[in-house]
mmCIF file of C-alpha atoms and ligand atoms in Angstrom:
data_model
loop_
_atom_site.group_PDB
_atom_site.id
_atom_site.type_symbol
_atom_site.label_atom_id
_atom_site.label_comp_id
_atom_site.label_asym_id
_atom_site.label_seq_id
_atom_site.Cartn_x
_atom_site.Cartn_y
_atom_site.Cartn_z
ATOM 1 C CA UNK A 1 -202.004 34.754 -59.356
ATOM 2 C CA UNK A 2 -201.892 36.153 -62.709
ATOM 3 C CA UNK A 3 -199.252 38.974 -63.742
ATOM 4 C CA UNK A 4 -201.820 41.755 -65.064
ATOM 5 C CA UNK A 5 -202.544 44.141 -62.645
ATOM 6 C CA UNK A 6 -206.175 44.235 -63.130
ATOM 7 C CA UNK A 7 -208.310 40.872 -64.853
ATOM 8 C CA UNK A 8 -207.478 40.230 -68.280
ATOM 9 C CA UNK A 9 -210.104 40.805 -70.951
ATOM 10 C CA UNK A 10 -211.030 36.718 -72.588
ATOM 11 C CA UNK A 11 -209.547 37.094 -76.040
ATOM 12 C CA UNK A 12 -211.697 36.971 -78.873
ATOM 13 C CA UNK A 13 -212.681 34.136 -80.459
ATOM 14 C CA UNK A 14 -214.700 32.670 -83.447
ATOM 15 C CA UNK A 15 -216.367 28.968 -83.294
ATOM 16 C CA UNK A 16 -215.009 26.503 -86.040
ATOM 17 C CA UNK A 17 -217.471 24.453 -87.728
ATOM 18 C CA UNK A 18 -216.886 20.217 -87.093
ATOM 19 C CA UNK A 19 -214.885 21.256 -83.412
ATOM 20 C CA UNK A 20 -215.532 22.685 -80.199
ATOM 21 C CA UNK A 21 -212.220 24.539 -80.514
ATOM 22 C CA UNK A 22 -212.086 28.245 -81.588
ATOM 23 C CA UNK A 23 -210.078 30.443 -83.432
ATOM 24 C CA UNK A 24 -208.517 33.332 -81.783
ATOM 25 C CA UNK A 25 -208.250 36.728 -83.074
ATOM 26 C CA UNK A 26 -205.457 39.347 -82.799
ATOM 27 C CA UNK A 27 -206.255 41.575 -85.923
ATOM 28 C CA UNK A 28 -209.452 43.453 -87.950
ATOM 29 C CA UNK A 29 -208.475 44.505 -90.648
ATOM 30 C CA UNK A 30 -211.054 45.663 -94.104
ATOM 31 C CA UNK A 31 -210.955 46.681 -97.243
ATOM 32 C CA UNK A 32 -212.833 49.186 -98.557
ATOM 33 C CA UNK A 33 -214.199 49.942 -102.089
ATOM 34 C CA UNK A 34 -213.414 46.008 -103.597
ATOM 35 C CA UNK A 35 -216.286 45.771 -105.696
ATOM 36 C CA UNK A 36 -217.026 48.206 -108.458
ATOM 37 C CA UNK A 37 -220.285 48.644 -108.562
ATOM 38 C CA UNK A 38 -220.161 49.923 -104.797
ATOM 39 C CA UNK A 39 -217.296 52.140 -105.163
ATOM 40 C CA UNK A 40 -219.935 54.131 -107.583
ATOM 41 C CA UNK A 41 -222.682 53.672 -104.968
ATOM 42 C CA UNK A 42 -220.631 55.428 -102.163
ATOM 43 C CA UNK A 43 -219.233 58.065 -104.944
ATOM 44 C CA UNK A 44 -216.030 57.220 -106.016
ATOM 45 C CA UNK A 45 -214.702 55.773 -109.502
ATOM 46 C CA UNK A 46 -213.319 52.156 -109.386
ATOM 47 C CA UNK A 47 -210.879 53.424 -112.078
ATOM 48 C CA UNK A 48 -209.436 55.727 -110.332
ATOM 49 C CA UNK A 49 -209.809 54.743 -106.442
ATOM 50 C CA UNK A 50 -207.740 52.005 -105.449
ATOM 51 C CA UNK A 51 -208.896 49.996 -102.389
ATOM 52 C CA UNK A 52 -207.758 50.981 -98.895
ATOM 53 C CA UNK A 53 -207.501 49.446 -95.517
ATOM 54 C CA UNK A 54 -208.952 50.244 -92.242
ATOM 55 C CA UNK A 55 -209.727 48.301 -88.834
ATOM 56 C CA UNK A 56 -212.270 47.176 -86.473
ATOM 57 C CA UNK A 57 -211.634 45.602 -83.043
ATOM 58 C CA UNK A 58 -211.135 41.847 -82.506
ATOM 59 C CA UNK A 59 -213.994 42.189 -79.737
ATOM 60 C CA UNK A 60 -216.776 43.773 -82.191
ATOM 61 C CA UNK A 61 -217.147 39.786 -83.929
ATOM 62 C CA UNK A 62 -220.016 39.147 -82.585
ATOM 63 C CA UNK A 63 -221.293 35.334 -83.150
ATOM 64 C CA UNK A 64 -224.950 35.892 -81.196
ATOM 65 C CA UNK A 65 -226.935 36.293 -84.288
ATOM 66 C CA UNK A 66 -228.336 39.271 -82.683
ATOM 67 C CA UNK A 67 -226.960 42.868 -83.708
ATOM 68 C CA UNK A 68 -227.961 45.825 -81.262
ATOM 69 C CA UNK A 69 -229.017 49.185 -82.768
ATOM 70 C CA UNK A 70 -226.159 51.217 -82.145
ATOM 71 C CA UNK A 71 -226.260 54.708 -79.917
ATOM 72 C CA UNK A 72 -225.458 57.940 -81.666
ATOM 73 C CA UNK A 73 -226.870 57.487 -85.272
ATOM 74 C CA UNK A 74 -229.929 57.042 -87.594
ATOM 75 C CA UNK A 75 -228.282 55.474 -90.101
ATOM 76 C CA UNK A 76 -226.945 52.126 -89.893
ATOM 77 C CA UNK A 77 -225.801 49.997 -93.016
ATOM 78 C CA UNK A 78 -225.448 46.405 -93.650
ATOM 79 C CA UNK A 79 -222.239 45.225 -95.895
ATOM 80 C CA UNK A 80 -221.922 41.741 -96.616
ATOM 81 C CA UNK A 81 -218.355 40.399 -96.693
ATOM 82 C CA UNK A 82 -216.146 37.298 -96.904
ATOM 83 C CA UNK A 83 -214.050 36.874 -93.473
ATOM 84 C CA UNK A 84 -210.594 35.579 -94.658
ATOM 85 C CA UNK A 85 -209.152 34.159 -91.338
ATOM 86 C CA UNK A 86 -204.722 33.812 -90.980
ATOM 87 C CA UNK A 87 -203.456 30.941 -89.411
ATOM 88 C CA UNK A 88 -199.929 32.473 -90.413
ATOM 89 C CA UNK A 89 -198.679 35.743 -91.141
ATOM 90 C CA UNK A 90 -195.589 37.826 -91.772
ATOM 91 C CA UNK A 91 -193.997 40.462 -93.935
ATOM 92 C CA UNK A 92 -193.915 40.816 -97.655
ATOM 93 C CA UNK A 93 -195.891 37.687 -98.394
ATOM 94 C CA UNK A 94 -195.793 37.203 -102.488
ATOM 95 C CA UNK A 95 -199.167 37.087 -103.833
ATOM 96 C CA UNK A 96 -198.175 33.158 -105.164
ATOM 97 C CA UNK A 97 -198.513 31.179 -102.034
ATOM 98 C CA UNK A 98 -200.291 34.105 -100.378
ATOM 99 C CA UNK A 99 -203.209 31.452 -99.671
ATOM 100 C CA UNK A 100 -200.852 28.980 -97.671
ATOM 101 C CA UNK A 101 -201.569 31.311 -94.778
ATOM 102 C CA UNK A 102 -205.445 31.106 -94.704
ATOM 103 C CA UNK A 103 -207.197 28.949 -91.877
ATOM 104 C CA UNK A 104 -210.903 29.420 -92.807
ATOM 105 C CA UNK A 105 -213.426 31.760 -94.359
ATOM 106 C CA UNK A 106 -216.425 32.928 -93.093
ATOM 107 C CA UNK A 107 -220.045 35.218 -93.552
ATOM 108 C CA UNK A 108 -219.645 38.569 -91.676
ATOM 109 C CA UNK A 109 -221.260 41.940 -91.458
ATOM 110 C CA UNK A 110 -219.303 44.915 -91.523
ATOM 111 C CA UNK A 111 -222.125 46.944 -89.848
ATOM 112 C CA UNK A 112 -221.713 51.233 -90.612
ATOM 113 C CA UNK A 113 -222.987 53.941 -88.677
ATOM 114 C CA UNK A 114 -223.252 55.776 -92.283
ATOM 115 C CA UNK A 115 -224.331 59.031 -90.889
ATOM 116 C CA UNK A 116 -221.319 59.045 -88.540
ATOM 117 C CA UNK A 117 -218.810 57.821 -91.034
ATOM 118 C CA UNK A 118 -219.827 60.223 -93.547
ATOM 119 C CA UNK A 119 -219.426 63.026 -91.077
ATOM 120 C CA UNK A 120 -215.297 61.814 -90.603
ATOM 121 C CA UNK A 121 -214.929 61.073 -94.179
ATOM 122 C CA UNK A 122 -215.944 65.117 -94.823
ATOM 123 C CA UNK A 123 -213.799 66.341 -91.498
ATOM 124 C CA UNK A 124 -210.866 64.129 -93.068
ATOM 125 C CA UNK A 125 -211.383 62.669 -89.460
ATOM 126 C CA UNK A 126 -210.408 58.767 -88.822
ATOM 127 C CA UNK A 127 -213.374 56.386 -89.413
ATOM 128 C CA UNK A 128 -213.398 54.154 -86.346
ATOM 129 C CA UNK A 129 -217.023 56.533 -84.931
ATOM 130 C CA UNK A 130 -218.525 54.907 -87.795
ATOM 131 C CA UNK A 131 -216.754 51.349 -87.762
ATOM 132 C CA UNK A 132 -215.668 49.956 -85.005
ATOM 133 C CA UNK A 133 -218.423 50.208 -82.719
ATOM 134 C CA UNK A 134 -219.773 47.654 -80.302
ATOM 135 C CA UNK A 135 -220.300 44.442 -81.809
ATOM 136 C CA UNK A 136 -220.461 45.870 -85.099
ATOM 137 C CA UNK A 137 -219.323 42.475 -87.460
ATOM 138 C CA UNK A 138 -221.865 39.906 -86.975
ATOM 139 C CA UNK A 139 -219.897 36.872 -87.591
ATOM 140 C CA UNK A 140 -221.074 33.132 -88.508
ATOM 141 C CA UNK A 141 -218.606 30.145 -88.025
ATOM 142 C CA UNK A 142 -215.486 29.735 -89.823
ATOM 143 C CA UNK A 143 -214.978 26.855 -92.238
ATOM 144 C CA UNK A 144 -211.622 25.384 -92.515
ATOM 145 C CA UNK A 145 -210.012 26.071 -95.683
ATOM 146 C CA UNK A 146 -208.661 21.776 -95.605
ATOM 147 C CA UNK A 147 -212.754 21.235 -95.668
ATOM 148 C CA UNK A 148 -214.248 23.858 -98.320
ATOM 149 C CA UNK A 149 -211.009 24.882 -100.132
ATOM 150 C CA UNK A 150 -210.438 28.762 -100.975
ATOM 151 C CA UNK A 151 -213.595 30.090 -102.804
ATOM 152 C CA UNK A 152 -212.579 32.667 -105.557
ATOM 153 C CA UNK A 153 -216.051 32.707 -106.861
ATOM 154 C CA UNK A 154 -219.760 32.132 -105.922
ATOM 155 C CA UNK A 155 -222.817 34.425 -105.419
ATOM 156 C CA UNK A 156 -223.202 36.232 -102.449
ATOM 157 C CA UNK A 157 -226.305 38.147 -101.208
ATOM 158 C CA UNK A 158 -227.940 39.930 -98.132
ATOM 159 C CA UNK A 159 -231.636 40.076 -97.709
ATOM 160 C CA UNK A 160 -233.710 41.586 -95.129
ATOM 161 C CA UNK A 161 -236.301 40.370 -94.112
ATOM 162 C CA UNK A 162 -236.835 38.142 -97.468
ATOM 163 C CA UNK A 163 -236.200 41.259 -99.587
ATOM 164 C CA UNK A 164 -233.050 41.176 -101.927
ATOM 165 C CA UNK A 165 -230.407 44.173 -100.925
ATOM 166 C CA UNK A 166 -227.476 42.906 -101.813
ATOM 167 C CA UNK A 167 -225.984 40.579 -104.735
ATOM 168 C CA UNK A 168 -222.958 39.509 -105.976
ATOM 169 C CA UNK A 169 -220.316 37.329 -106.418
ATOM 170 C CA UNK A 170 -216.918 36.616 -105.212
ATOM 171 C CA UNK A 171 -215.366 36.999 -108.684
ATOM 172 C CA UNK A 172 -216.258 40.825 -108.961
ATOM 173 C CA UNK A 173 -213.580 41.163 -106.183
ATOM 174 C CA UNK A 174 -211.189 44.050 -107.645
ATOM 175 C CA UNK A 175 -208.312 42.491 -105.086
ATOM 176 C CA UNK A 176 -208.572 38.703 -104.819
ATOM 177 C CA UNK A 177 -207.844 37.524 -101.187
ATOM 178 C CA UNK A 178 -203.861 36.713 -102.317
ATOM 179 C CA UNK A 179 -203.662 39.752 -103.826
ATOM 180 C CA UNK A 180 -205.137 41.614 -100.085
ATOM 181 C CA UNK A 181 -202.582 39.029 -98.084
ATOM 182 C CA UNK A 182 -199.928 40.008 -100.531
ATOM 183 C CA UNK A 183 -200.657 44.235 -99.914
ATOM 184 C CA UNK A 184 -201.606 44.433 -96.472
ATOM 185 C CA UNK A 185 -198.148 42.566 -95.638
ATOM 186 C CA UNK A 186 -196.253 44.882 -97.418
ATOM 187 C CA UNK A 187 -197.185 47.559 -94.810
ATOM 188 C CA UNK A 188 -198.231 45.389 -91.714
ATOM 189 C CA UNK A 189 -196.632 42.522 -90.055
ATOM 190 C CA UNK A 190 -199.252 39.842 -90.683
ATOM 191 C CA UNK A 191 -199.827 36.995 -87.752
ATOM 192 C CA UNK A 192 -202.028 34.058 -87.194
ATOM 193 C CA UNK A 193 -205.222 35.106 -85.450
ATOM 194 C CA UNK A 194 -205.502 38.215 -87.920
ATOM 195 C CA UNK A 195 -208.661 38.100 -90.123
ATOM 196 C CA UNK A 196 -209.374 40.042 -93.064
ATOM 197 C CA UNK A 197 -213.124 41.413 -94.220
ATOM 198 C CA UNK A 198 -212.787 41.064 -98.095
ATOM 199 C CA UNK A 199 -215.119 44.273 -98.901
ATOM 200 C CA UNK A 200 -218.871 44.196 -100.237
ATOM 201 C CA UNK A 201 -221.097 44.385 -103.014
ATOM 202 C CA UNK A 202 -223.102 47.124 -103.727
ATOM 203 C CA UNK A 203 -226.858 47.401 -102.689
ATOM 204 C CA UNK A 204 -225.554 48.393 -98.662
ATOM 205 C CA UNK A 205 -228.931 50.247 -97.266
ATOM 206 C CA UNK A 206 -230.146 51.025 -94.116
ATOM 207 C CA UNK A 207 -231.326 48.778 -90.839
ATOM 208 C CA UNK A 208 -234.743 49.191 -88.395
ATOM 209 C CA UNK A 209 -234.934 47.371 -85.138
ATOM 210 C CA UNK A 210 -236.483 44.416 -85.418
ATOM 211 C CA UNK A 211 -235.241 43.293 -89.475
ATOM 212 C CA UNK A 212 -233.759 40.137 -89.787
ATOM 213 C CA UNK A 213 -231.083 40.440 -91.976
ATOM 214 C CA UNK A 214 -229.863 36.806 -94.059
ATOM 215 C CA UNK A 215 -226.608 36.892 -95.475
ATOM 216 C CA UNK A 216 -224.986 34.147 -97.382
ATOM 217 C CA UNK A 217 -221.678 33.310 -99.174
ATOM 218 C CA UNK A 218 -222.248 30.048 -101.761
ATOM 219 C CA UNK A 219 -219.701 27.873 -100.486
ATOM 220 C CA UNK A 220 -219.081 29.653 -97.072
ATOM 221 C CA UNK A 221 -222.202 29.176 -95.688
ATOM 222 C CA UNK A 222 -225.000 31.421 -94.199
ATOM 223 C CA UNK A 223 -225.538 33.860 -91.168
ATOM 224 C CA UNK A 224 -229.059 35.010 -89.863
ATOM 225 C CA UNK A 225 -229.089 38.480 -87.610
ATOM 226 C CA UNK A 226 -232.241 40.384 -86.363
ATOM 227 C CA UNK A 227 -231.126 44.090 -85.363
ATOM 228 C CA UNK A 228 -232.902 44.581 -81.458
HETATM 229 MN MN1 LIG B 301 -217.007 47.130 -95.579
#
């Protein structure tokens, strides 16, 4: 007999590459405007604009490799981001050392109902319509940080189906991954099991039903996802 009153939820989980173990998570959290060239594509001025935070749901990783075409909007984006996963937390964490607290990186999708989110953004409303949506980060495994170390540089890039959309590398990060730790702790109690979607190049477009979208991170691996 369990305490809760009605049946617990399974937590959420992401698959670790070399175990049948998984990695549970208890926070979303993602930065926006990180690289400079898409702060310009969505409007702003990466001179001016520092980077922000906001959150999706543990339960919208989504490891199927499939990514349903959300209700309520015509215009879905892809963003390409790095997945820094915590295996510790807490508050305050100095940017030296910051790293000591990653588990594992991975490939993820910070999918955008654009049409929806642009609507909040002009209401000053919050943007979780356009965010955190049903299984809205396509996620590929996570790769322990004691196997492929902590990549601070490397080309990423999104195609769809073959065609280049996005490119770019890890090193045009404005906020390195310490440097995200280091801020987000200074406002939130970090914990193991929170993960942290590094932002994404520019070149974010538009999804159909039926593109296959192949993202990958050079030493983080790869992630295939056909929108259905
Ligand atoms: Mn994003």
């Amino acid at each position: 007999m369990s305490d809760f009153v009605i049946d617990a939820p399974m937590p959420p989980a992401l698959s670790v590459m070399g175990t049948d173990r998984r990695f549970p998570v208890r926070r979303v959290y993602c930065i926006g405007r990180n690289y400079a060239a898409h702060t310009i594509e969505m409007g702003g001025d990466p001179d001016r604009d520092p980077p922000f935070f906001f959150q999706k749901n543990p339960d919208n990783l989504d490891e199927s490799g499939e990514f349903p075409y959300p209700v309520k909007s015509s215009d879905v984006h892809h963003e390409l981001e790095m997945l820094v996963a915590l295996k510790s937390g807490g508050r305050s964490i100095p940017v030296a050392g910051a790293l000591d607290h990653v588990y594992g990186y991975a490939v993820c999708l910070d999918m955008t109902r654009r049409d929806l989110q642009g609507e909040a953004k002009e209401l000053r409303r919050p943007w979780e319509i356009g965010k955190a949506f049903e299984r809205s980060a396509p996620t590929g495994p996570l790769y322990p940080a004691s196997d492929i170390g902590h990549p601070a540089r490397g080309a990423v890039s999104l195609t769809v189906n073959g065609a280049a959309r996005q490119t770019g590398d890890l090193d045009q990060m404005i906020w390195k991954v310490p440097e995200m730790i280091s801020y987000l702790s200074d406002y939130f109690e970090l914990a193991a099991g929170d993960v942290i979607l590094s932002g994404t190049p520019s070149g974010v477009a538009a999804v159909s039903r039926g593109d296959t979208m192949e993202a990958s991170i050079e030493g983080v691996g790869s992630l295939t996802v056909r929108v259905v």
